[in-house]
Each structure stands twice: as structure tokens, then as C-alpha cells.
Amino acid sequence: KGGTAEGLDLGAWKAVARSEAQGGAFPEAGGQEGEPSPLQASRELVEMWRQAGKLVPEHLAEDELRAFGELPTKSARKKYLKYLAIKEGHKKARKEKKASERAAKVSCRDPEMEEEPSGGRLRNTFLLQFWQRSMDALYNWRAAQAMQFGQPLVFDMSYEQHMSRREVDNTVSQLLECEGWNRRSADPFHLYFCHLRPGSAYLQELARRYGPAWERLLVTATEQPHVDLFPRDRLVYLTADSPHVLRAFDHNKVYIVGAMVDKSIQTGLSLANAKRLKLATARLPLDEYLQWEMGAKNLTLDQVIRILLTMKDTGKWEEALRFVPSRKHDGFYEAQRQTQQCGRSG
Amino acid sequence: MGSLLFSYTRTNARSICTLLSHSRPLVFLHPSVRSPVDTGAPRVRCSSTREGNKFPGSYRNSGTKWKDFPSREKPPSSVFEAGTAKRKAELFKRKEGKDLAEGPEKPRRPKENDIPSRPLTAAEWKNRKESARAPQRFEVKMMEKMLAAGSAIDVAQSLLAYVATETGTVSYELLLRYLTLCVHGNHPAEVFDMYDIMRQRFKTLDTGAYSLFIKGFSTPSARNYGDAIWGAVQHGESTTAWELYEEMVGKGLSPNQETWQTLFDSGLSGQGNESKLQSILLHMRDNQIYPGEALAKSIRAWFESLPGNRWEGSWATVETSAFPWLSLRPPMSSGVCRSCRAQLESIQLSEEEYGQLKDRVMSDVIQGRDVFTKTTPQELGSFMSFVKKRPPFDVVIDGLNVANTSSKGNQAKTLLAVVSELASQGLRVLVLGRKHMLKSSRSWDRSHMALIQQKADCFFTENISEDDPFLLYAALHSGNHCRFVSRDLMRDHKACLPDSSARRLFFKWQRGHQLVLPNFLPGQRIRFQEILSYDTIVQTHESSWHIPYDVEGLERCSYEVPKQWLCLRSTS
């Protein structure tokens, strides 16, 4: 087999490939008679895929494997493995970066260590070293003030049944960011998490992500709907599907943001909600100020809260809409046209 | 059975190797039976519906979808005819001048890591690898290139020999790609060898690689089954083939055209599967599947080979003589097969189907999961009582869609022209619109709107409500004779229907009841595209079969139907 051409032995590699078999990269697993368990079978399947050069993770935890086995379709399984592989890659890269940073620190520290004993006297300083702790105390002070006197901002947490597990996780990530940006602002909102049912996936994930800090968080998390907490005429539901444009930020209104990530296309969900409750709606003036290029007009929750915080502080849309991702638009309309538009609208 | 197993190997390699993207059946056992040339032609596939949406101005909100359709081009006779979307796409491309931008492709200069034309020695390979841009994955990349170019296996063998001597091992990935190359290049002996090696080398293959790779998924793909069936047919095991086929259909998989072709081809020689093969045709009918040209040829050949009653096949088209679209009964010559003069099935829905569709549109399209997404309960209630109070309509007009037909001229004027044309023929017209149309503006003149309201019944929804669902409901409620005027293809509403049988029903009703106004010039006579009086579907009648098929090379969108027919009749 594999005759020689021009003096080349084209069949030799087969012997190599065969001889390796005797070494036995795969041990006799369980023998022929015992059908391997489904978990073991899927683990072997993933391993063979990895060897075939597909994008799959190197290590699979037991629960991930179980989740993999429960997925209904082939494409769902492929997507899940790809997601895990990418996650694993990020984790690995982070670890490597940390290790190299640590190594760099060690090599940098040596000269400093020599320096310090030489100038070892206490310096005369105005402040003790400023720790993050002090900043946190300040932020919490402000947040506590906002809880008493601040303008309410409502996150409507009634979209759980419209989201997949991944989408709920992403929503909670965005909520965490929202709370972070709000806490660090000069004049925070009083955040309300409305419709937050006990035992809901939202609550589980929030409690998991915040840990013990969840109990101490300076936000109002409530099972009550927003329409029960505030007078209806003060409520404005922010939704990209609204026909009305938010022209100016009103300090007396209570804005509602739907806490939802929509990876499929479920248009008009929050508008339908607002219609049902007969609430006023508004959308951000994205088309009015930005030359929109691509992407959906729905923004992430943290982008929305940063826009609202800026509007609250400055009242300038040009400032606030800087938080719209720049890949989505091609810059602001020129100032001249803007004043025209504002004139027409106002 | 050994050969059957063997065809799994092929399947296996295909399912794991991403490189195998071609659709023709692999040939390696009996090249005499099926030469690669005769199956080599690409099959016509239904292109994605998204294809049609890419051009500018084609997906604007309210019925302006075909705004840019130039009037000098002869519009196709029906929007639902195969190839219309493709033609439209080309038209827009031409308009944008994209054709000019595409220059002739530059010839590539041969590079260091191009495929060698002859087997190389280890030293030569080493040289190449060192000068390559990414030496880590050089071997795999090289093998992929060979696969893409379909080069001879001795070159690949020399590469493997080099890898084996260099590293003392050959990776699974590389072996897999080589196996694929062997399968493609039709080297059965080599494939058997590889099969041996892989079985020895990887113990997991022993404990049933196939059950791992194929059963490992909850459902093997239709292609897996297709390959296995092909393998069985090639070895005369038609019972096995049919068992596999039934298993596949039982699992809810849709068989490939190639699989059907295999079965029909096998029916040429073997007898006794007549009812089964005819049940395939009925399956196509039920699922509104159209065979490709190659499959249609196989079907014809099988019918003509049947002993006893002599079948005669011919390629035909169907007469679509224009008839006054308003009369409910088309003239007899329409919908007649040009070959045998038989009348094809009517596009009209049966009483039962009609009732079903009406319920489904109400529950899934209008109400859906949440009534508030498209309308409000109050509005829906008032609309339903509005429709109930009035006698059935003959025509329902999508006001905004029709008004936007013409880019020139006033919107209300366009709508008025269409309404008065229809009203002058003594038809009961309903115009659906939104409330903003009543607010006098430059394009919505109050006097025109008053005239429209005189000539027709009107219903205006809230500005944020959708008007299309109301249109569908009103047309369905008025009865089977009621048509609707819109250029909207209603694909989003069709997508609201959860199961495919309801979608097919909707599509059939739409083809039979939608009037399309392709373009409108003020002062010109209003002409709608003709509605075909017959249904385009696989159909049988006593001693004849009529099978629509996709012409090779003609792209068809999901909302289009083929024009060509295979006419089969028994002459005994």
C-alpha cells in the first residue's frame, strides 16, 4: 500500500500511526459490553471534537456537562460549547496576565525596597493615605441621602418570563453596573427594583452576584408594582418603541426602565406593558441628535442610567448621548441643524 | 451490513469535519453506478428570505417596500412567482451601479504555502514549514487547502510521512482531514486503511464511534440518514433503506432531495415500492415541498419505467390567461396544464381550512401572547363590532400601503383613485388606516379623505397600533370571496403562526386573495397583478400527477412558488 513515488516512502506514516495505537492513548474504557453513561459519552464526544479542531472547552465541569446534555438541538449544543470555550479562553488569558503582572511587580519592587530604608523617616502629610474605604463611605452617604430625598428611578423587573437564563444573567450584570454608576455620581437617583418577586431568577442572581452586600445595598427592592408606589401621572415609561420623544429631563417625573435584555426579537414588549397600564411613554432623542448608522436603538441599562444621570446634572443631550456606543452612530448632527430642530420641536 | 457500517464512516467524517460543505453525494464505492459528473450540478436551494430585504428603501415601515420599483421594467406577473425576488435584487444592484464596481479578479501570484503539485521529501516540507507564516498549524492548514483544491492524495501522503518522521505522531485532526480527502478523491482502498487505523488508534471509536457521533446527538441529521440510505440502496438492501427512511420521517426530519432521488432511482430497478414512492410524493404535497430539476427527472424516469399502465411524462407550464380579477369564477382556460389540458386544483381553501385559518389568525396574529403589542382590547372590540355590523366586504384595502404606491403625487389622491376605481365596479370596499390620516396635512387632504369615506367604509386605528392584522381579520371575516389590496408580503404576520401547517394555509390563502398594485401613475388605469386561480402543489387526480419543480439555477424565495411543472399521465 502507498507505493513509493520518486523514492519517497508514502506508506511509512501509517506504521507510525498504527504503532501509536499499541501505546494506547485511550485506555479500554469499561469494555464493549457496558454501555457508557450518557455523561461519559458526551464527555468523550466533546473530547473528540476538541481533537478534531473544533472550538470546544478543554475542561467541562459536571453541571456544565449536564446542561450540555439537556440542550434540545444540535446547534444549541454547538453554541453552548463555543460559549464555554470562549469563557475558558478569557479566564486563561486573565490568569496569564495576572501572573505576568505579578512577576513584573516582583522585579520592580527591588529598587524601591532599597530606597525605603534610606529615606525611612516619617513624612509630614496633610492626610493619611486615602483608602477606597473612605470613598465608599462617601458614596454610601450620598446614596442614603438619595434614598431620602433623591429622584426615584424605577427598574421594572417583570420580564423574567420573556428571557432565557443567559439573558437574565446579562440583565443582572447590567443592573450591577447601573447601581455602581449611580452610586458614584454626584447626585444619585433613588433606585427602585419593582415587581421583584421572591424566588425569581432576578433575585437569585442578584443575591448571588452581590453576596452579603445585597442586604446592605442602598436601593429599594420591592415586590410592589411601580403603579402602586407612585402617582400615575408622574410615571414615564422609557421604551425605544415609544412614539413620543423625551425632549427634556423632568426632575419631577419618575422614569421607568424595563430591566430586560432581548437577544431575540421581541418588539414592543415594554410598550405593550405601558399601554396596558396606561402610562406615558417616551424614547430617547437618538435620531434627533445622532446620525444613526447601525444597531438597535435599545441601549443597555447602564448606558441608559449614565445618560439619565448626565441629563439630571447638566440637562444637555450632547453631553448625555456621549454614552451611546460610538459604533452605532456617525457623530452628532451639526450644531446649526440641531438648533433648527430644537426650535421646531419646542 | 458491513457496507452499511462503512457508509457511516463517511458520514462520520463528514459530520465532524467542517470543511465538507459541498452538497453532492460522496462517491467512492461504485463509481460506475453514479458518476460524479451527473450529480455534480449544484442543486437549487431556496435562498433565505432575508436576501430580498437588503436593498435600500425596501424595508421601510408602512408599505413603502417596493417604492423604487422602476416602471419601465416589465413587472413580473405575480409576486409569488419563483425568481421575482432575485430579479428585484439584481435590479436594485444595477441601480446602485454595483456591477460596474466589480472588476475582474486579479490572478494570484503563487506563494510559498501554495499546494505543491508533486509529493515532496521531508526536507522540502521542512523548508516550506519554516518559511510559512504560521508554522504551528502548518500541516493542518496545508491539508485543508489540499481538500479545498481536491488535490491528489500522494501529495497529502508525503505530508503525513513528513509529519510522522518529524514528530513521531499523527494527530487526530490531521488524520480526519486526510480521511476526508480520501473520501472525496474516491480512494476506497485508502479509506478502508484509514478506517482500520482509526479503529486501532482511538478506542472510543471501538465502543461505537458512530453511536457517539451520531447517536450522541439526540437526532442524527437528515444527511446522515441520506448517506446511510444511499449506502443501502447501492448494495441492493432496499428493505434497510426503507426502514431507515421511515425512521427518519418518524423523527420529524425532512429528507434531502438527494435522498428522495436515491429512492426513486432505486425504484427504477427494484419493484414493489410503488405505494411507498407515491407516499413520498404525498409527503411533498402535505409539506409544500417542490422537487428540484434532477429529482423531477428521476421521478419522471421512475413513472415511465413502471410496467403495466404506461405512464407518459412531459415538462409543462400552466396556462395563466388573464381573467378579470373581480369575477369570482375564472374562465375555464385558466389553470389548465398546457400538456394534457387537465384542470389543476383550485387555490380556494375548503370550508374547514378556511375556518381553521380564521381562528388561527385571530388567536395567533392579532392577540398573540399579548393583545397590547399590536392593539388594545378596546380597539379590537370596537373593530370587531364594526365588522359585524356591516355586510361582508368584497375588497379590503390597506390604506397606507396603497397610498404609498406612488412616490409622486399626493398620498390621499392615490388612495382615492384606487378606492373610486374599485367602488365604480360596484364592490363593497373597506379602507383601513390610522388616525393620523384624518388630521389634515399636505399629503392627507381633508376633502380627498371625505370622498374616500363616502365611497367606502373606513376604519382608522390608533397611530401606534398595527393595521395589517385588522386587514387580515376583516378579509377573512368577510368570506372566501373577499380580496385584499396590499403590496406587503405579510411575512412578519405569517411568522406569528406557530406551526408550519398553519403557515402553509395562510400562504395559500394569501396567494389566492392578495391583490398587488405594482405601480401607480396618476391618471393611468389601475391594474392589479393577476391572481392565479390554481394552487401550485404536488397533486394527483385519478390517472395523472402534476408536480411543480424548481428549475436548476433559478433562485426561489420562500414566498415564491415555481412555474415549471412535470405532467404525468397514465395512458392505459
PDB file of C-alpha atoms in Angstrom, chain A residues 22-253:
ATOM      1  CA  GLN A  22      -0.419  -0.002  20.846  1.00  0.00           C
ATOM      2  CA  GLY A  23       0.692   2.684  23.242  1.00  0.00           C
ATOM      3  CA  GLY A  24      -2.984   3.287  23.807  1.00  0.00           C
ATOM      4  CA  ALA A  25      -3.817   6.951  24.074  1.00  0.00           C
ATOM      5  CA  PHE A  26      -7.262   5.810  25.121  1.00  0.00           C
ATOM      6  CA  PRO A  27      -7.434   3.063  27.712  1.00  0.00           C
ATOM      7  CA  GLU A  28     -10.009   0.329  27.348  1.00  0.00           C
ATOM      8  CA  ALA A  29     -12.938   2.197  28.780  1.00  0.00           C
ATOM      9  CA  GLY A  30     -15.332  -0.114  30.507  1.00  0.00           C
ATOM     10  CA  GLY A  31     -15.154  -2.749  27.802  1.00  0.00           C
ATOM     11  CA  GLN A  32     -17.542  -3.424  24.989  1.00  0.00           C
ATOM     12  CA  GLU A  33     -20.487  -4.801  26.892  1.00  0.00           C
ATOM     13  CA  GLY A  34     -21.220  -1.924  29.268  1.00  0.00           C
ATOM     14  CA  GLU A  35     -22.935   0.957  27.512  1.00  0.00           C
ATOM     15  CA  PRO A  36     -21.149   4.132  28.666  1.00  0.00           C
ATOM     16  CA  SER A  37     -23.234   6.518  30.733  1.00  0.00           C
ATOM     17  CA  PRO A  38     -24.674   9.445  28.780  1.00  0.00           C
ATOM     18  CA  LEU A  39     -22.475  11.894  30.674  1.00  0.00           C
ATOM     19  CA  GLN A  40     -19.364   9.918  29.895  1.00  0.00           C
ATOM     20  CA  ALA A  41     -20.451   9.612  26.278  1.00  0.00           C
ATOM     21  CA  SER A  42     -20.922  13.341  25.893  1.00  0.00           C
ATOM     22  CA  ARG A  43     -17.578  13.964  27.579  1.00  0.00           C
ATOM     23  CA  GLU A  44     -15.905  11.691  25.047  1.00  0.00           C
ATOM     24  CA  LEU A  45     -17.807  13.337  22.232  1.00  0.00           C
ATOM     25  CA  VAL A  46     -16.568  16.752  23.302  1.00  0.00           C
ATOM     26  CA  GLU A  47     -13.038  15.392  23.621  1.00  0.00           C
ATOM     27  CA  MET A  48     -13.125  14.019  20.071  1.00  0.00           C
ATOM     28  CA  TRP A  49     -14.463  17.326  18.829  1.00  0.00           C
ATOM     29  CA  ARG A  50     -11.586  19.067  20.526  1.00  0.00           C
ATOM     30  CA  GLN A  51      -9.138  16.741  18.834  1.00  0.00           C
ATOM     31  CA  ALA A  52     -10.835  17.432  15.518  1.00  0.00           C
ATOM     32  CA  GLY A  53     -10.008  21.093  15.996  1.00  0.00           C
ATOM     33  CA  LYS A  54     -13.416  22.456  16.929  1.00  0.00           C
ATOM     34  CA  LEU A  55     -13.986  25.326  19.285  1.00  0.00           C
ATOM     35  CA  VAL A  56     -14.851  23.484  22.479  1.00  0.00           C
ATOM     36  CA  PRO A  57     -13.615  23.941  26.064  1.00  0.00           C
ATOM     37  CA  GLU A  58     -10.766  21.849  27.398  1.00  0.00           C
ATOM     38  CA  HIS A  59     -12.393  21.182  30.743  1.00  0.00           C
ATOM     39  CA  LEU A  60     -16.036  20.598  31.356  1.00  0.00           C
ATOM     40  CA  ALA A  61     -17.487  20.668  34.833  1.00  0.00           C
ATOM     41  CA  GLU A  62     -20.114  18.127  35.778  1.00  0.00           C
ATOM     42  CA  ASP A  63     -23.008  20.606  35.808  1.00  0.00           C
ATOM     43  CA  GLU A  64     -21.924  22.130  32.515  1.00  0.00           C
ATOM     44  CA  LEU A  65     -21.877  18.656  31.038  1.00  0.00           C
ATOM     45  CA  ARG A  66     -25.344  18.025  32.373  1.00  0.00           C
ATOM     46  CA  ALA A  67     -26.595  21.320  30.929  1.00  0.00           C
ATOM     47  CA  PHE A  68     -24.973  20.320  27.636  1.00  0.00           C
ATOM     48  CA  GLY A  69     -26.812  17.006  27.635  1.00  0.00           C
ATOM     49  CA  GLU A  70     -30.133  18.682  28.287  1.00  0.00           C
ATOM     50  CA  LEU A  71     -29.963  21.040  25.328  1.00  0.00           C
ATOM     51  CA  PRO A  72     -32.549  20.108  22.726  1.00  0.00           C
ATOM     52  CA  THR A  73     -30.862  20.783  19.393  1.00  0.00           C
ATOM     53  CA  LYS A  74     -27.509  20.275  17.785  1.00  0.00           C
ATOM     54  CA  SER A  75     -26.992  23.968  17.138  1.00  0.00           C
ATOM     55  CA  ALA A  76     -27.832  24.800  20.743  1.00  0.00           C
ATOM     56  CA  ARG A  77     -25.165  22.331  21.846  1.00  0.00           C
ATOM     57  CA  LYS A  78     -22.587  23.780  19.493  1.00  0.00           C
ATOM     58  CA  LYS A  79     -23.369  27.301  20.643  1.00  0.00           C
ATOM     59  CA  TYR A  80     -23.134  26.311  24.284  1.00  0.00           C
ATOM     60  CA  LEU A  81     -19.741  24.678  23.775  1.00  0.00           C
ATOM     61  CA  LYS A  82     -18.491  27.698  21.887  1.00  0.00           C
ATOM     62  CA  TYR A  83     -19.662  29.940  24.693  1.00  0.00           C
ATOM     63  CA  LEU A  84     -17.861  27.792  27.259  1.00  0.00           C
ATOM     64  CA  ALA A  85     -14.716  27.686  25.131  1.00  0.00           C
ATOM     65  CA  ILE A  86     -14.632  31.459  24.802  1.00  0.00           C
ATOM     66  CA  LYS A  87     -15.238  31.865  28.524  1.00  0.00           C
ATOM     67  CA  GLU A  88     -12.433  29.446  29.244  1.00  0.00           C
ATOM     68  CA  GLY A  89     -10.142  31.352  26.900  1.00  0.00           C
ATOM     69  CA  HIS A  90     -10.864  34.635  28.680  1.00  0.00           C
ATOM     70  CA  LYS A  91     -10.236  33.047  32.043  1.00  0.00           C
ATOM     71  CA  LYS A  92      -6.940  31.629  30.878  1.00  0.00           C
ATOM     72  CA  ALA A  93      -5.833  34.947  29.397  1.00  0.00           C
ATOM     73  CA  ARG A  94      -6.720  36.730  32.621  1.00  0.00           C
ATOM     74  CA  LYS A  95      -4.726  34.264  34.654  1.00  0.00           C
ATOM     75  CA  GLU A  96      -1.708  34.637  32.419  1.00  0.00           C
ATOM     76  CA  LYS A  97      -1.922  38.392  32.596  1.00  0.00           C
ATOM     77  CA  LYS A  98      -2.132  38.310  36.368  1.00  0.00           C
ATOM     78  CA  ALA A  99       0.874  36.027  36.577  1.00  0.00           C
ATOM     79  CA  SER A 100       2.947  38.250  34.326  1.00  0.00           C
ATOM     80  CA  GLU A 101       1.898  41.342  36.281  1.00  0.00           C
ATOM     81  CA  ARG A 102       2.887  39.676  39.481  1.00  0.00           C
ATOM     82  CA  ALA A 103       6.252  38.790  38.025  1.00  0.00           C
ATOM     83  CA  ALA A 104       6.725  42.382  36.827  1.00  0.00           C
ATOM     84  CA  LYS A 105       5.860  43.696  40.288  1.00  0.00           C
ATOM     85  CA  VAL A 106       8.380  41.465  41.936  1.00  0.00           C
ATOM     86  CA  SER A 107      11.115  42.619  39.598  1.00  0.00           C
ATOM     87  CA  CYS A 108      10.110  46.282  40.038  1.00  0.00           C
ATOM     88  CA  ARG A 109       9.896  46.201  43.786  1.00  0.00           C
ATOM     89  CA  ASP A 110      13.548  45.500  44.447  1.00  0.00           C
ATOM     90  CA  PRO A 111      14.911  49.030  43.844  1.00  0.00           C
ATOM     91  CA  GLU A 112      12.084  50.546  45.898  1.00  0.00           C
ATOM     92  CA  MET A 113      12.850  48.253  48.774  1.00  0.00           C
ATOM     93  CA  GLU A 114      16.347  49.540  48.751  1.00  0.00           C
ATOM     94  CA  GLU A 115      15.155  53.126  48.598  1.00  0.00           C
ATOM     95  CA  GLU A 116      12.793  52.982  51.539  1.00  0.00           C
ATOM     96  CA  PRO A 117      15.151  52.161  54.324  1.00  0.00           C
ATOM     97  CA  SER A 118      17.408  55.019  53.218  1.00  0.00           C
ATOM     98  CA  GLY A 119      14.595  57.610  53.394  1.00  0.00           C
ATOM     99  CA  GLY A 120      12.937  55.831  56.286  1.00  0.00           C
ATOM    100  CA  ARG A 121      11.747  58.879  58.215  1.00  0.00           C
ATOM    101  CA  LEU A 122       8.075  59.679  58.578  1.00  0.00           C
ATOM    102  CA  ARG A 123       6.917  62.335  56.190  1.00  0.00           C
ATOM    103  CA  ASN A 124       4.802  65.259  57.223  1.00  0.00           C
ATOM    104  CA  THR A 125       1.453  64.818  55.405  1.00  0.00           C
ATOM    105  CA  PHE A 126      -1.831  66.610  55.434  1.00  0.00           C
ATOM    106  CA  LEU A 127      -3.817  63.383  55.047  1.00  0.00           C
ATOM    107  CA  LEU A 128      -3.374  59.809  55.954  1.00  0.00           C
ATOM    108  CA  GLN A 129      -3.289  57.594  52.928  1.00  0.00           C
ATOM    109  CA  PHE A 130      -6.657  57.889  51.230  1.00  0.00           C
ATOM    110  CA  TRP A 131      -8.218  54.475  51.123  1.00  0.00           C
ATOM    111  CA  GLN A 132     -11.065  53.209  48.995  1.00  0.00           C
ATOM    112  CA  ARG A 133     -12.920  52.724  52.277  1.00  0.00           C
ATOM    113  CA  SER A 134     -13.280  56.463  52.675  1.00  0.00           C
ATOM    114  CA  MET A 135     -14.656  56.780  49.150  1.00  0.00           C
ATOM    115  CA  ASP A 136     -17.157  54.031  49.870  1.00  0.00           C
ATOM    116  CA  ALA A 137     -18.329  55.824  52.977  1.00  0.00           C
ATOM    117  CA  LEU A 138     -18.847  58.982  50.959  1.00  0.00           C
ATOM    118  CA  TYR A 139     -20.746  57.175  48.231  1.00  0.00           C
ATOM    119  CA  ASN A 140     -22.937  55.406  50.755  1.00  0.00           C
ATOM    120  CA  TRP A 141     -23.638  58.690  52.451  1.00  0.00           C
ATOM    121  CA  ARG A 142     -24.801  60.127  49.163  1.00  0.00           C
ATOM    122  CA  ALA A 143     -26.836  57.027  48.350  1.00  0.00           C
ATOM    123  CA  ALA A 144     -28.501  57.229  51.761  1.00  0.00           C
ATOM    124  CA  GLN A 145     -29.352  60.845  51.066  1.00  0.00           C
ATOM    125  CA  ALA A 146     -30.787  59.822  47.702  1.00  0.00           C
ATOM    126  CA  MET A 147     -32.912  57.213  49.451  1.00  0.00           C
ATOM    127  CA  GLN A 148     -34.446  60.017  51.478  1.00  0.00           C
ATOM    128  CA  PHE A 149     -34.618  62.924  49.079  1.00  0.00           C
ATOM    129  CA  GLY A 150     -33.475  61.705  45.677  1.00  0.00           C
ATOM    130  CA  GLN A 151     -35.476  61.444  42.481  1.00  0.00           C
ATOM    131  CA  PRO A 152     -36.802  57.902  42.047  1.00  0.00           C
ATOM    132  CA  LEU A 153     -35.721  55.790  39.078  1.00  0.00           C
ATOM    133  CA  VAL A 154     -37.577  52.539  38.608  1.00  0.00           C
ATOM    134  CA  PHE A 155     -36.328  49.302  37.091  1.00  0.00           C
ATOM    135  CA  ASP A 156     -39.302  47.202  36.066  1.00  0.00           C
ATOM    136  CA  MET A 157     -38.405  43.592  36.803  1.00  0.00           C
ATOM    137  CA  SER A 158     -41.456  41.955  35.260  1.00  0.00           C
ATOM    138  CA  TYR A 159     -39.828  40.487  32.163  1.00  0.00           C
ATOM    139  CA  GLU A 160     -38.484  37.274  33.561  1.00  0.00           C
ATOM    140  CA  GLN A 161     -40.785  35.015  31.577  1.00  0.00           C
ATOM    141  CA  HIS A 162     -39.644  36.654  28.337  1.00  0.00           C
ATOM    142  CA  MET A 163     -35.968  35.952  28.916  1.00  0.00           C
ATOM    143  CA  SER A 164     -33.702  32.940  28.806  1.00  0.00           C
ATOM    144  CA  ARG A 165     -31.346  32.163  31.660  1.00  0.00           C
ATOM    145  CA  ARG A 166     -28.433  33.815  29.874  1.00  0.00           C
ATOM    146  CA  GLU A 167     -30.462  36.936  29.266  1.00  0.00           C
ATOM    147  CA  VAL A 168     -31.446  37.179  32.938  1.00  0.00           C
ATOM    148  CA  ASP A 169     -27.780  36.850  33.890  1.00  0.00           C
ATOM    149  CA  ASN A 170     -26.847  39.612  31.478  1.00  0.00           C
ATOM    150  CA  THR A 171     -29.637  41.808  32.807  1.00  0.00           C
ATOM    151  CA  VAL A 172     -28.366  41.407  36.343  1.00  0.00           C
ATOM    152  CA  SER A 173     -24.830  42.232  35.228  1.00  0.00           C
ATOM    153  CA  GLN A 174     -26.154  45.425  33.693  1.00  0.00           C
ATOM    154  CA  LEU A 175     -28.130  46.220  36.856  1.00  0.00           C
ATOM    155  CA  LEU A 176     -24.951  45.852  38.888  1.00  0.00           C
ATOM    156  CA  GLU A 177     -23.240  48.343  36.631  1.00  0.00           C
ATOM    157  CA  CYS A 178     -26.212  50.674  36.879  1.00  0.00           C
ATOM    158  CA  GLU A 179     -26.091  50.652  40.632  1.00  0.00           C
ATOM    159  CA  GLY A 180     -22.344  51.250  40.500  1.00  0.00           C
ATOM    160  CA  TRP A 181     -22.595  54.255  38.199  1.00  0.00           C
ATOM    161  CA  ASN A 182     -25.475  55.645  40.221  1.00  0.00           C
ATOM    162  CA  ARG A 183     -23.576  55.350  43.497  1.00  0.00           C
ATOM    163  CA  ARG A 184     -20.553  57.135  42.119  1.00  0.00           C
ATOM    164  CA  SER A 185     -22.470  60.052  40.645  1.00  0.00           C
ATOM    165  CA  ALA A 186     -22.610  63.406  42.369  1.00  0.00           C
ATOM    166  CA  ASP A 187     -26.385  63.346  42.739  1.00  0.00           C
ATOM    167  CA  PRO A 188     -27.636  59.768  42.631  1.00  0.00           C
ATOM    168  CA  PHE A 189     -31.117  58.553  41.855  1.00  0.00           C
ATOM    169  CA  HIS A 190     -33.111  56.621  44.387  1.00  0.00           C
ATOM    170  CA  LEU A 191     -33.205  53.259  42.632  1.00  0.00           C
ATOM    171  CA  TYR A 192     -36.304  51.090  42.847  1.00  0.00           C
ATOM    172  CA  PHE A 193     -36.350  47.466  41.744  1.00  0.00           C
ATOM    173  CA  CYS A 194     -40.090  46.970  41.297  1.00  0.00           C
ATOM    174  CA  HIS A 195     -42.003  43.751  40.617  1.00  0.00           C
ATOM    175  CA  LEU A 196     -39.126  41.817  42.169  1.00  0.00           C
ATOM    176  CA  ARG A 197     -40.861  38.630  43.246  1.00  0.00           C
ATOM    177  CA  PRO A 198     -39.267  36.478  45.934  1.00  0.00           C
ATOM    178  CA  GLY A 199     -37.756  33.382  44.402  1.00  0.00           C
ATOM    179  CA  SER A 200     -37.482  34.896  40.952  1.00  0.00           C
ATOM    180  CA  ALA A 201     -34.398  34.305  38.832  1.00  0.00           C
ATOM    181  CA  TYR A 202     -33.631  38.025  39.036  1.00  0.00           C
ATOM    182  CA  LEU A 203     -33.499  37.898  42.816  1.00  0.00           C
ATOM    183  CA  GLN A 204     -31.464  34.704  42.926  1.00  0.00           C
ATOM    184  CA  GLU A 205     -28.892  36.096  40.551  1.00  0.00           C
ATOM    185  CA  LEU A 206     -28.762  39.484  42.317  1.00  0.00           C
ATOM    186  CA  ALA A 207     -28.230  37.786  45.667  1.00  0.00           C
ATOM    187  CA  ARG A 208     -25.547  35.561  44.158  1.00  0.00           C
ATOM    188  CA  ARG A 209     -23.682  38.418  42.493  1.00  0.00           C
ATOM    189  CA  TYR A 210     -23.869  40.848  45.402  1.00  0.00           C
ATOM    190  CA  GLY A 211     -23.371  38.264  48.115  1.00  0.00           C
ATOM    191  CA  PRO A 212     -23.849  39.624  51.622  1.00  0.00           C
ATOM    192  CA  ALA A 213     -23.753  43.184  50.239  1.00  0.00           C
ATOM    193  CA  TRP A 214     -27.220  42.660  48.760  1.00  0.00           C
ATOM    194  CA  GLU A 215     -28.800  43.128  52.198  1.00  0.00           C
ATOM    195  CA  ARG A 216     -26.928  46.382  52.770  1.00  0.00           C
ATOM    196  CA  LEU A 217     -27.498  47.826  49.311  1.00  0.00           C
ATOM    197  CA  LEU A 218     -28.969  51.307  49.337  1.00  0.00           C
ATOM    198  CA  VAL A 219     -31.743  50.666  46.832  1.00  0.00           C
ATOM    199  CA  THR A 220     -35.411  49.880  47.292  1.00  0.00           C
ATOM    200  CA  ALA A 221     -36.164  46.361  46.147  1.00  0.00           C
ATOM    201  CA  THR A 222     -39.857  45.640  46.306  1.00  0.00           C
ATOM    202  CA  GLU A 223     -42.428  43.192  45.135  1.00  0.00           C
ATOM    203  CA  GLN A 224     -44.888  46.015  44.571  1.00  0.00           C
ATOM    204  CA  PRO A 225     -45.527  47.335  41.073  1.00  0.00           C
ATOM    205  CA  HIS A 226     -44.457  50.876  40.264  1.00  0.00           C
ATOM    206  CA  VAL A 227     -48.048  51.996  39.689  1.00  0.00           C
ATOM    207  CA  ASP A 228     -48.774  51.325  43.370  1.00  0.00           C
ATOM    208  CA  LEU A 229     -45.795  53.264  44.636  1.00  0.00           C
ATOM    209  CA  PHE A 230     -46.142  56.446  42.629  1.00  0.00           C
ATOM    210  CA  PRO A 231     -48.994  58.509  41.226  1.00  0.00           C
ATOM    211  CA  ARG A 232     -49.660  57.503  37.634  1.00  0.00           C
ATOM    212  CA  ASP A 233     -49.235  60.980  36.206  1.00  0.00           C
ATOM    213  CA  ARG A 234     -45.663  61.148  37.466  1.00  0.00           C
ATOM    214  CA  LEU A 235     -44.620  57.922  35.772  1.00  0.00           C
ATOM    215  CA  VAL A 236     -42.936  57.867  32.366  1.00  0.00           C
ATOM    216  CA  TYR A 237     -42.028  54.537  30.814  1.00  0.00           C
ATOM    217  CA  LEU A 238     -38.841  54.751  28.761  1.00  0.00           C
ATOM    218  CA  THR A 239     -39.007  52.483  25.739  1.00  0.00           C
ATOM    219  CA  ALA A 240     -37.399  52.637  22.330  1.00  0.00           C
ATOM    220  CA  ASP A 241     -40.749  51.781  20.691  1.00  0.00           C
ATOM    221  CA  SER A 242     -42.499  54.830  22.075  1.00  0.00           C
ATOM    222  CA  PRO A 243     -43.866  57.332  19.580  1.00  0.00           C
ATOM    223  CA  HIS A 244     -43.056  60.218  21.926  1.00  0.00           C
ATOM    224  CA  VAL A 245     -39.612  61.720  22.210  1.00  0.00           C
ATOM    225  CA  LEU A 246     -38.134  62.747  25.520  1.00  0.00           C
ATOM    226  CA  ARG A 247     -37.315  66.388  24.808  1.00  0.00           C
ATOM    227  CA  ALA A 248     -36.111  67.447  28.225  1.00  0.00           C
ATOM    228  CA  PHE A 249     -35.362  65.770  31.500  1.00  0.00           C
ATOM    229  CA  ASP A 250     -38.063  66.422  34.069  1.00  0.00           C
ATOM    230  CA  HIS A 251     -36.939  66.359  37.695  1.00  0.00           C
ATOM    231  CA  ASN A 252     -40.464  65.721  38.948  1.00  0.00           C
ATOM    232  CA  LYS A 253     -41.125  62.606  36.890  1.00  0.00           C
TER     233      LYS A 253
END
